[in-house]
mmCIF file of C-alpha atoms and ligand atoms in Angstrom:
data_model
loop_
_atom_site.group_PDB
_atom_site.id
_atom_site.type_symbol
_atom_site.label_atom_id
_atom_site.label_comp_id
_atom_site.label_asym_id
_atom_site.label_seq_id
_atom_site.Cartn_x
_atom_site.Cartn_y
_atom_site.Cartn_z
ATOM 1 C CA UNK A 1 -0.027 18.674 0.362
ATOM 2 C CA UNK A 2 0.787 14.958 0.267
ATOM 3 C CA UNK A 3 4.255 13.461 0.140
ATOM 4 C CA UNK A 4 5.630 10.527 -1.798
ATOM 5 C CA UNK A 5 8.615 9.116 -3.632
ATOM 6 C CA UNK A 6 10.080 9.489 -7.092
ATOM 7 C CA UNK A 7 11.822 6.388 -8.405
ATOM 8 C CA UNK A 8 14.124 6.933 -11.382
ATOM 9 C CA UNK A 9 14.924 3.578 -12.956
ATOM 10 C CA UNK A 10 17.718 5.059 -15.074
ATOM 11 C CA UNK A 11 19.692 6.021 -11.947
ATOM 12 C CA UNK A 12 19.111 2.825 -9.995
ATOM 13 C CA UNK A 13 22.092 0.451 -9.831
ATOM 14 C CA UNK A 14 20.254 -2.219 -7.820
ATOM 15 C CA UNK A 15 22.604 -1.802 -4.857
ATOM 16 C CA UNK A 16 19.743 -2.741 -2.528
ATOM 17 C CA UNK A 17 20.489 0.012 0.024
ATOM 18 C CA UNK A 18 16.806 1.026 -0.051
ATOM 19 C CA UNK A 19 15.583 -2.490 0.791
ATOM 20 C CA UNK A 20 18.115 -2.881 3.600
ATOM 21 C CA UNK A 21 17.262 0.539 5.045
ATOM 22 C CA UNK A 22 13.567 -0.378 4.965
ATOM 23 C CA UNK A 23 14.273 -3.594 6.891
ATOM 24 C CA UNK A 24 16.221 -1.675 9.530
ATOM 25 C CA UNK A 25 13.725 1.167 9.821
ATOM 26 C CA UNK A 26 10.747 -1.124 10.210
ATOM 27 C CA UNK A 27 12.512 -3.892 12.158
ATOM 28 C CA UNK A 28 11.517 -6.491 9.590
ATOM 29 C CA UNK A 29 13.197 -9.853 10.278
ATOM 30 C CA UNK A 30 15.118 -12.019 7.833
ATOM 31 C CA UNK A 31 16.944 -11.333 4.584
ATOM 32 C CA UNK A 32 15.531 -9.246 1.729
ATOM 33 C CA UNK A 33 13.216 -11.491 -0.294
ATOM 34 C CA UNK A 34 13.414 -11.409 -4.108
ATOM 35 C CA UNK A 35 9.928 -9.918 -4.255
ATOM 36 C CA UNK A 36 7.812 -8.015 -1.705
ATOM 37 C CA UNK A 37 6.476 -10.116 1.142
ATOM 38 C CA UNK A 38 4.983 -9.387 4.551
ATOM 39 C CA UNK A 39 8.568 -9.087 5.870
ATOM 40 C CA UNK A 40 10.151 -7.384 2.865
ATOM 41 C CA UNK A 41 8.241 -4.244 2.031
ATOM 42 C CA UNK A 42 10.397 -3.227 -0.901
ATOM 43 C CA UNK A 43 12.734 -4.980 -3.307
ATOM 44 C CA UNK A 44 14.685 -4.061 -6.398
ATOM 45 C CA UNK A 45 14.249 -6.271 -9.433
ATOM 46 C CA UNK A 46 16.146 -6.296 -12.726
ATOM 47 C CA UNK A 47 14.096 -6.960 -15.838
ATOM 48 C CA UNK A 48 15.666 -6.857 -19.293
ATOM 49 C CA UNK A 49 18.621 -4.943 -17.886
ATOM 50 C CA UNK A 50 16.449 -2.279 -16.186
ATOM 51 C CA UNK A 51 16.144 -1.913 -12.421
ATOM 52 C CA UNK A 52 12.822 -1.271 -10.770
ATOM 53 C CA UNK A 53 11.665 -0.979 -7.179
ATOM 54 C CA UNK A 54 8.611 -2.820 -5.946
ATOM 55 C CA UNK A 55 6.621 -1.206 -3.156
ATOM 56 C CA UNK A 56 3.205 0.184 -2.290
ATOM 57 C CA UNK A 57 2.294 3.005 -4.664
ATOM 58 C CA UNK A 58 0.369 4.958 -1.988
ATOM 59 C CA UNK A 59 -2.646 5.635 -4.177
ATOM 60 C CA UNK A 60 -4.400 8.976 -3.739
ATOM 61 C CA UNK A 61 -7.727 7.098 -3.594
ATOM 62 C CA UNK A 62 -6.639 3.652 -2.366
ATOM 63 C CA UNK A 63 -8.817 0.663 -3.167
ATOM 64 C CA UNK A 64 -7.269 -1.257 -0.286
ATOM 65 C CA UNK A 65 -8.683 1.340 2.111
ATOM 66 C CA UNK A 66 -12.126 1.369 0.588
ATOM 67 C CA UNK A 67 -12.570 -2.413 0.642
ATOM 68 C CA UNK A 68 -11.358 -2.944 4.212
ATOM 69 C CA UNK A 69 -14.502 -3.587 6.285
ATOM 70 C CA UNK A 70 -12.875 -2.718 9.615
ATOM 71 C CA UNK A 71 -10.757 0.317 8.758
ATOM 72 C CA UNK A 72 -7.422 -1.474 9.212
ATOM 73 C CA UNK A 73 -6.032 0.455 6.245
ATOM 74 C CA UNK A 74 -6.203 4.220 6.079
ATOM 75 C CA UNK A 75 -4.710 7.080 4.112
ATOM 76 C CA UNK A 76 -3.149 9.700 6.382
ATOM 77 C CA UNK A 77 -3.471 13.430 5.608
ATOM 78 C CA UNK A 78 0.264 13.471 4.733
ATOM 79 C CA UNK A 79 -0.207 10.793 2.065
ATOM 80 C CA UNK A 80 1.053 7.460 3.462
ATOM 81 C CA UNK A 81 -1.433 4.591 3.293
ATOM 82 C CA UNK A 82 -0.986 2.865 6.655
ATOM 83 C CA UNK A 83 -2.066 -0.408 8.190
ATOM 84 C CA UNK A 84 -3.224 -1.302 11.716
ATOM 85 C CA UNK A 85 -2.749 -5.015 12.396
ATOM 86 C CA UNK A 86 -4.771 -4.676 15.608
ATOM 87 C CA UNK A 87 -7.900 -3.915 13.596
ATOM 88 C CA UNK A 88 -7.320 -6.411 10.755
ATOM 89 C CA UNK A 89 -9.738 -9.345 10.725
ATOM 90 C CA UNK A 90 -7.813 -11.280 8.073
ATOM 91 C CA UNK A 91 -10.370 -11.143 5.244
ATOM 92 C CA UNK A 92 -7.625 -10.296 2.696
ATOM 93 C CA UNK A 93 -9.914 -8.166 0.538
ATOM 94 C CA UNK A 94 -7.113 -5.595 0.330
ATOM 95 C CA UNK A 95 -4.879 -8.180 -1.339
ATOM 96 C CA UNK A 96 -7.530 -8.940 -3.919
ATOM 97 C CA UNK A 97 -8.542 -5.329 -4.548
ATOM 98 C CA UNK A 98 -5.151 -3.617 -4.882
ATOM 99 C CA UNK A 99 -4.547 -2.865 -8.589
ATOM 100 C CA UNK A 100 -0.804 -3.264 -8.044
ATOM 101 C CA UNK A 101 -0.896 -6.534 -6.075
ATOM 102 C CA UNK A 102 0.879 -4.975 -3.117
ATOM 103 C CA UNK A 103 -0.430 -6.197 0.272
ATOM 104 C CA UNK A 104 1.164 -9.490 1.295
ATOM 105 C CA UNK A 105 0.103 -11.869 4.022
ATOM 106 C CA UNK A 106 2.170 -13.574 6.726
ATOM 107 C CA UNK A 107 1.021 -17.050 5.685
ATOM 108 C CA UNK A 108 3.226 -18.818 8.226
ATOM 109 C CA UNK A 109 1.823 -17.049 11.315
ATOM 110 C CA UNK A 110 -1.078 -18.417 13.413
ATOM 111 C CA UNK A 111 -2.526 -14.886 13.586
ATOM 112 C CA UNK A 112 -1.303 -13.413 10.312
ATOM 113 C CA UNK A 113 -1.222 -9.760 9.427
ATOM 114 C CA UNK A 114 -0.700 -7.905 6.175
ATOM 115 C CA UNK A 115 2.665 -6.356 5.390
ATOM 116 C CA UNK A 116 3.364 -3.458 3.043
ATOM 117 C CA UNK A 117 5.333 -0.231 2.802
ATOM 118 C CA UNK A 118 3.826 2.456 5.039
ATOM 119 C CA UNK A 119 5.908 5.301 3.567
ATOM 120 C CA UNK A 120 7.839 5.642 6.828
ATOM 121 C CA UNK A 121 4.858 7.375 8.424
ATOM 122 C CA UNK A 122 6.605 8.215 11.688
ATOM 123 C CA UNK A 123 9.576 9.788 9.884
ATOM 124 C CA UNK A 124 7.278 11.697 7.540
ATOM 125 C CA UNK A 125 5.355 13.097 10.534
ATOM 126 C CA UNK A 126 8.662 14.355 11.926
ATOM 127 C CA UNK A 127 9.439 16.045 8.599
ATOM 128 C CA UNK A 128 12.168 13.517 7.718
ATOM 129 C CA UNK A 129 12.587 11.685 4.398
ATOM 130 C CA UNK A 130 11.802 7.993 4.178
ATOM 131 C CA UNK A 131 14.609 5.629 5.132
ATOM 132 C CA UNK A 132 14.860 4.252 1.583
ATOM 133 C CA UNK A 133 15.209 7.723 0.039
ATOM 134 C CA UNK A 134 17.785 8.747 2.621
ATOM 135 C CA UNK A 135 19.786 5.574 1.925
ATOM 136 C CA UNK A 136 19.815 5.831 -1.874
ATOM 137 C CA UNK A 137 23.279 7.039 -2.940
ATOM 138 C CA UNK A 138 22.330 7.775 -6.557
ATOM 139 C CA UNK A 139 19.203 9.917 -6.414
ATOM 140 C CA UNK A 140 17.207 7.032 -7.838
ATOM 141 C CA UNK A 141 14.771 7.220 -4.923
ATOM 142 C CA UNK A 142 13.837 10.756 -3.908
ATOM 143 C CA UNK A 143 11.421 11.914 -1.205
ATOM 144 C CA UNK A 144 9.303 15.073 -1.415
ATOM 145 C CA UNK A 145 5.854 16.461 -1.940
ATOM 146 C CA UNK A 146 4.037 14.995 -4.912
ATOM 147 C CA UNK A 147 4.243 18.360 -6.667
ATOM 148 C CA UNK A 148 8.010 18.596 -6.106
ATOM 149 C CA UNK A 149 8.491 15.032 -7.324
ATOM 150 C CA UNK A 150 6.429 15.559 -10.476
ATOM 151 C CA UNK A 151 8.437 18.711 -11.197
ATOM 152 C CA UNK A 152 11.724 16.877 -10.664
ATOM 153 C CA UNK A 153 10.574 14.028 -12.908
ATOM 154 C CA UNK A 154 9.623 16.460 -15.689
ATOM 155 C CA UNK A 155 12.968 18.235 -15.325
ATOM 156 C CA UNK A 156 14.926 15.000 -15.676
ATOM 157 C CA UNK A 157 12.917 13.978 -18.752
ATOM 158 C CA UNK A 158 13.283 17.410 -20.382
ATOM 159 C CA UNK A 159 17.018 17.600 -19.701
ATOM 160 C CA UNK A 160 17.705 14.135 -21.167
ATOM 161 C CA UNK A 161 14.821 13.282 -23.484
ATOM 162 C CA UNK A 162 16.719 10.444 -25.138
ATOM 163 C CA UNK A 163 17.292 8.762 -21.765
ATOM 164 C CA UNK A 164 13.625 8.558 -20.742
ATOM 165 C CA UNK A 165 10.187 7.610 -21.955
ATOM 166 C CA UNK A 166 8.071 10.759 -21.947
ATOM 167 C CA UNK A 167 5.748 9.491 -19.260
ATOM 168 C CA UNK A 168 5.583 9.805 -15.481
ATOM 169 C CA UNK A 169 4.064 6.598 -14.150
ATOM 170 C CA UNK A 170 1.662 7.298 -11.298
ATOM 171 C CA UNK A 171 0.553 10.776 -12.303
ATOM 172 C CA UNK A 172 -2.652 9.316 -13.741
ATOM 173 C CA UNK A 173 -2.552 5.558 -13.132
ATOM 174 C CA UNK A 174 -5.247 4.390 -10.709
ATOM 175 C CA UNK A 175 -6.339 7.980 -10.195
ATOM 176 C CA UNK A 176 -2.830 9.042 -9.189
ATOM 177 C CA UNK A 177 -0.287 7.587 -6.784
ATOM 178 C CA UNK A 178 2.097 9.003 -4.210
ATOM 179 C CA UNK A 179 4.970 7.008 -5.715
ATOM 180 C CA UNK A 180 5.960 8.243 -9.183
ATOM 181 C CA UNK A 181 8.302 6.438 -11.558
ATOM 182 C CA UNK A 182 10.311 7.372 -14.636
ATOM 183 C CA UNK A 183 12.246 5.004 -16.879
ATOM 184 C CA UNK A 184 14.038 4.480 -20.151
ATOM 185 C CA UNK A 185 11.707 1.723 -21.351
ATOM 186 C CA UNK A 186 7.934 1.197 -21.527
ATOM 187 C CA UNK A 187 6.649 0.533 -18.044
ATOM 188 C CA UNK A 188 5.214 -2.873 -18.906
ATOM 189 C CA UNK A 189 8.806 -3.998 -19.469
ATOM 190 C CA UNK A 190 9.418 -3.163 -15.817
ATOM 191 C CA UNK A 191 6.516 -5.393 -14.828
ATOM 192 C CA UNK A 192 4.265 -2.446 -14.044
ATOM 193 C CA UNK A 193 0.625 -2.601 -15.008
ATOM 194 C CA UNK A 194 -0.210 -0.199 -17.796
ATOM 195 C CA UNK A 195 -3.860 -1.234 -18.022
ATOM 196 C CA UNK A 196 -4.927 0.188 -14.650
ATOM 197 C CA UNK A 197 -7.866 2.567 -15.055
ATOM 198 C CA UNK A 198 -7.191 6.301 -14.828
ATOM 199 C CA UNK A 199 -10.189 6.906 -12.608
ATOM 200 C CA UNK A 200 -9.701 5.912 -8.968
ATOM 201 C CA UNK A 201 -10.516 2.198 -8.637
ATOM 202 C CA UNK A 202 -11.810 2.917 -5.145
ATOM 203 C CA UNK A 203 -14.806 4.570 -6.779
ATOM 204 C CA UNK A 204 -15.682 1.128 -8.107
ATOM 205 C CA UNK A 205 -15.055 -0.699 -4.855
ATOM 206 C CA UNK A 206 -18.313 -2.561 -4.877
ATOM 207 C CA UNK A 207 -17.655 -3.793 -8.401
ATOM 208 C CA UNK A 208 -14.333 -5.138 -7.138
ATOM 209 C CA UNK A 209 -15.984 -6.774 -4.185
ATOM 210 C CA UNK A 210 -18.686 -8.285 -6.335
ATOM 211 C CA UNK A 211 -15.954 -10.310 -8.037
ATOM 212 C CA UNK A 212 -14.705 -11.707 -4.766
ATOM 213 C CA UNK A 213 -16.324 -15.106 -4.146
ATOM 214 C CA UNK A 214 -18.488 -15.293 -1.056
ATOM 215 C CA UNK A 215 -18.063 -11.605 -0.314
ATOM 216 C CA UNK A 216 -21.763 -10.980 0.123
ATOM 217 C CA UNK A 217 -22.126 -13.932 2.477
ATOM 218 C CA UNK A 218 -19.062 -13.013 4.533
ATOM 219 C CA UNK A 219 -20.008 -9.345 4.630
ATOM 220 C CA UNK A 220 -23.503 -10.282 5.737
ATOM 221 C CA UNK A 221 -22.075 -12.425 8.556
ATOM 222 C CA UNK A 222 -19.741 -9.597 9.543
ATOM 223 C CA UNK A 223 -22.547 -7.051 9.718
ATOM 224 C CA UNK A 224 -24.651 -9.483 11.703
ATOM 225 C CA UNK A 225 -21.711 -9.975 14.082
ATOM 226 C CA UNK A 226 -21.303 -6.225 14.576
ATOM 227 C CA UNK A 227 -25.043 -5.907 15.149
ATOM 228 C CA UNK A 228 -25.020 -8.753 17.687
ATOM 229 C CA UNK A 229 -22.045 -7.345 19.632
ATOM 230 C CA UNK A 230 -23.542 -3.840 19.696
ATOM 231 C CA UNK A 231 -26.893 -5.145 20.837
ATOM 232 C CA UNK A 232 -25.246 -7.324 23.468
ATOM 233 C CA UNK A 233 -23.184 -4.404 24.836
ATOM 234 C CA UNK A 234 -26.307 -2.283 25.143
ATOM 235 C CA UNK A 235 -28.076 -5.154 26.844
ATOM 236 C CA UNK A 236 -25.279 -5.663 29.399
ATOM 237 C CA UNK A 237 -24.998 -1.912 29.999
ATOM 238 C CA UNK A 238 -28.685 -1.705 30.842
ATOM 239 C CA UNK A 239 -28.206 -3.977 33.880
ATOM 240 C CA UNK A 240 -28.639 -7.565 35.090
ATOM 241 C CA UNK A 241 -32.390 -7.430 35.110
ATOM 242 C CA UNK A 242 -32.581 -6.474 31.492
ATOM 243 C CA UNK A 243 -33.514 -9.913 30.215
ATOM 244 C CA UNK A 244 -30.142 -11.058 28.803
ATOM 245 C CA UNK A 245 -29.705 -14.400 27.125
ATOM 246 C CA UNK A 246 -26.067 -14.998 28.090
ATOM 247 C CA UNK A 247 -24.559 -16.160 31.435
ATOM 248 C CA UNK A 248 -24.421 -12.613 32.821
ATOM 249 C CA UNK A 249 -28.159 -12.250 32.440
ATOM 250 C CA UNK A 250 -29.065 -15.462 34.271
ATOM 251 C CA UNK A 251 -30.210 -15.472 37.860
ATOM 252 C CA UNK A 252 -28.730 -18.130 40.131
HETATM 253 S S1 LIG B 301 -0.839 0.290 -4.166
HETATM 254 FE FE1 LIG B 301 -2.380 -1.128 -3.353
HETATM 255 S S2 LIG B 301 -1.827 -1.346 -1.172
HETATM 256 FE FE2 LIG B 301 -0.792 0.514 -1.927
HETATM 257 S S3 LIG B 301 -2.243 2.194 -1.494
HETATM 258 FE FE3 LIG B 301 -2.655 1.504 -3.618
HETATM 259 S S4 LIG B 301 -4.329 0.008 -3.350
HETATM 260 FE FE4 LIG B 301 -3.383 0.275 -1.331
HETATM 261 S S1 LIG B 302 9.071 4.387 2.428
HETATM 262 FE FE1 LIG B 302 9.788 3.454 4.358
HETATM 263 S S2 LIG B 302 8.432 1.668 4.591
HETATM 264 FE FE2 LIG B 302 8.290 2.294 2.422
HETATM 265 S S3 LIG B 302 9.837 1.131 1.312
HETATM 266 FE FE3 LIG B 302 10.806 3.076 1.900
HETATM 267 S S4 LIG B 302 11.802 2.612 3.871
HETATM 268 FE FE4 LIG B 302 10.309 0.979 3.507
HETATM 269 S S1 LIG B 303 19.308 2.491 -3.007
HETATM 270 FE FE1 LIG B 303 18.873 3.656 -4.896
HETATM 271 S S2 LIG B 303 20.310 2.852 -6.409
HETATM 272 FE FE2 LIG B 303 20.314 1.398 -4.703
HETATM 273 S S3 LIG B 303 18.781 -0.140 -5.283
HETATM 274 FE FE3 LIG B 303 17.674 1.386 -4.074
HETATM 275 S S4 LIG B 303 16.874 2.848 -5.553
HETATM 276 FE FE4 LIG B 303 18.439 1.637 -6.618
#
């Protein structure tokens, strides 16, 4: 049973407690940026008088995971889609493939890594709510299992039908997401994509990649590199007399 967040735009007052709590929890330096960056994993924006959070949607079948050639992104059994900067090779395919434009790069770092919400994985593993949900004083951000959150969203809509659009964003979008949203206005007015396919985009990963310039060439180089390293390791492991081509294989 995977966990996630429910964001209720009608209850959000844009106090920013969620963004600040995220910074503290994840030790992200600097002030909260006006939109998500590698150092600001969530922000609250106001569009046409409506407040909306920006953060990773934690897709059930994440395209970012399926395009990553080195497994730097992964979906945990609990639901959070996490990132391992130690594995990242900086190709940025995740940035190009994400249907919600979420992963951001540390452009100013010599060895940049991607930054995005990781759904407070360590807290979730301990059975605790995310820092942003815990910090929200108005019940606008709620943590729970996806089933609980969908039920809560339906309840709020049914109890105040005039206050909400009759739609739970994320139940079907992109094959389903761990973050669900409800609002008083059409979701495009909140800057959310309403043209994302209902089937999981990850199923069409190679179509996505085919649109990325030079992917085939880069991927080919990467595979060759992996092949070369593997072959070289086997060669070294088989001993100095194994006919290596590098310095270790030379006799003096
Ligand atoms: S919203 Fe984007 S970054 Fe987040 S899990 Fe989905 S594909 Fe990955
Ligand atoms: S779930 Fe955790 S990492 Fe994600 S926005 Fe909330 S506080 Fe930040
Ligand atoms: S803490 Fe709650 S009310 Fe405040 S900005 Fe975040 S979601 Fe909105």
